[in-house]
Amino acid sequence: FPVTIMELAEVIGQVMNKPIELVHLPLPQDDPQQRQPDITMAREVLDWEPSIQLTEGITKTVDWMKSIL
């Protein structure tokens, strides 16, 4: 499902139990208003597609990063 950078930052902050300070700057003139990544190649070449929810994925990523630091 589509997620904004702001929503992503909020999830990361919740998972890490730390406030995330967002700084809003003007967008460059040629910045796309909406990004829509295409994972067709991942599906075709790797036979992969997302299978877990965002919060679970962020939690697993944070846990993995903590384990290697």
CSV table of C-alpha atoms in Angstrom, one decimal:
chain,number,residue,atom,x,y,z
A,1,PHE,CA,0.0,0.0,0.0
A,2,PRO,CA,1.2,3.5,-0.6
A,3,VAL,CA,2.9,5.2,2.3
A,4,THR,CA,4.2,8.8,2.6
A,5,ILE,CA,7.6,9.7,3.9
A,6,MET,CA,5.9,11.4,6.9
A,7,GLU,CA,4.0,8.1,7.7
A,8,LEU,CA,7.2,6.2,7.4
A,9,ALA,CA,9.0,8.5,9.8
A,10,GLU,CA,6.1,8.2,12.2
A,11,VAL,CA,6.2,4.4,12.2
A,12,ILE,CA,10.0,4.4,12.7
A,13,GLY,CA,9.6,6.8,15.6
A,14,GLN,CA,6.9,4.6,17.2
A,15,VAL,CA,8.9,1.4,16.7
A,16,MET,CA,12.0,3.0,18.2
A,17,ASN,CA,10.0,4.8,20.9
A,18,LYS,CA,11.7,8.0,20.1
A,19,PRO,CA,10.3,11.3,18.7
A,20,ILE,CA,11.2,12.0,15.1
A,21,GLU,CA,11.7,15.7,14.3
A,22,LEU,CA,10.6,16.3,10.8
A,23,VAL,CA,11.9,19.3,8.9
A,24,HIS,CA,9.7,20.5,6.1
A,25,LEU,CA,11.5,22.2,3.2
A,26,PRO,CA,10.2,23.5,-0.1
A,27,LEU,CA,10.2,20.8,-2.8
A,28,PRO,CA,12.5,21.3,-5.8
A,29,GLN,CA,10.6,22.5,-8.8
A,30,ASP,CA,11.0,19.2,-10.7
A,31,ASP,CA,10.2,16.9,-7.7
A,32,PRO,CA,7.4,14.4,-8.4
A,33,GLN,CA,4.4,15.0,-6.2
A,34,GLN,CA,3.8,11.3,-5.8
A,35,ARG,CA,6.3,8.4,-6.1
A,36,GLN,CA,5.0,5.0,-7.2
A,37,PRO,CA,7.8,2.4,-7.1
A,38,ASP,CA,7.4,-0.4,-9.6
A,39,ILE,CA,8.3,-3.8,-8.2
A,40,THR,CA,7.6,-5.6,-11.4
A,41,MET,CA,11.2,-6.6,-11.9
A,42,ALA,CA,11.4,-7.9,-8.3
A,43,ARG,CA,8.3,-10.1,-9.0
A,44,GLU,CA,9.6,-11.3,-12.3
A,45,VAL,CA,13.3,-11.9,-11.6
A,46,LEU,CA,13.3,-12.7,-7.9
A,47,ASP,CA,9.8,-14.1,-7.6
A,48,TRP,CA,9.4,-11.7,-4.7
A,49,GLU,CA,6.7,-9.3,-3.4
A,50,PRO,CA,6.0,-7.8,0.0
A,51,SER,CA,4.4,-10.2,2.4
A,52,ILE,CA,4.4,-8.3,5.8
A,53,GLN,CA,3.0,-5.1,7.1
A,54,LEU,CA,5.1,-1.9,7.3
A,55,THR,CA,5.3,-1.8,11.1
A,56,GLU,CA,6.4,-5.4,11.3
A,57,GLY,CA,9.1,-4.8,8.7
A,58,ILE,CA,10.4,-1.7,10.4
A,59,THR,CA,10.4,-3.5,13.8
A,60,LYS,CA,12.4,-6.4,12.3
A,61,THR,CA,14.8,-4.0,10.6
A,62,VAL,CA,15.3,-2.0,13.9
A,63,ASP,CA,15.9,-5.2,15.8
A,64,TRP,CA,18.4,-6.5,13.3
A,65,MET,CA,20.3,-3.2,13.3
A,66,LYS,CA,20.4,-3.2,17.1
A,67,SER,CA,21.8,-6.7,17.0
A,68,ILE,CA,24.8,-5.8,14.8
A,69,LEU,CA,25.7,-2.5,16.5
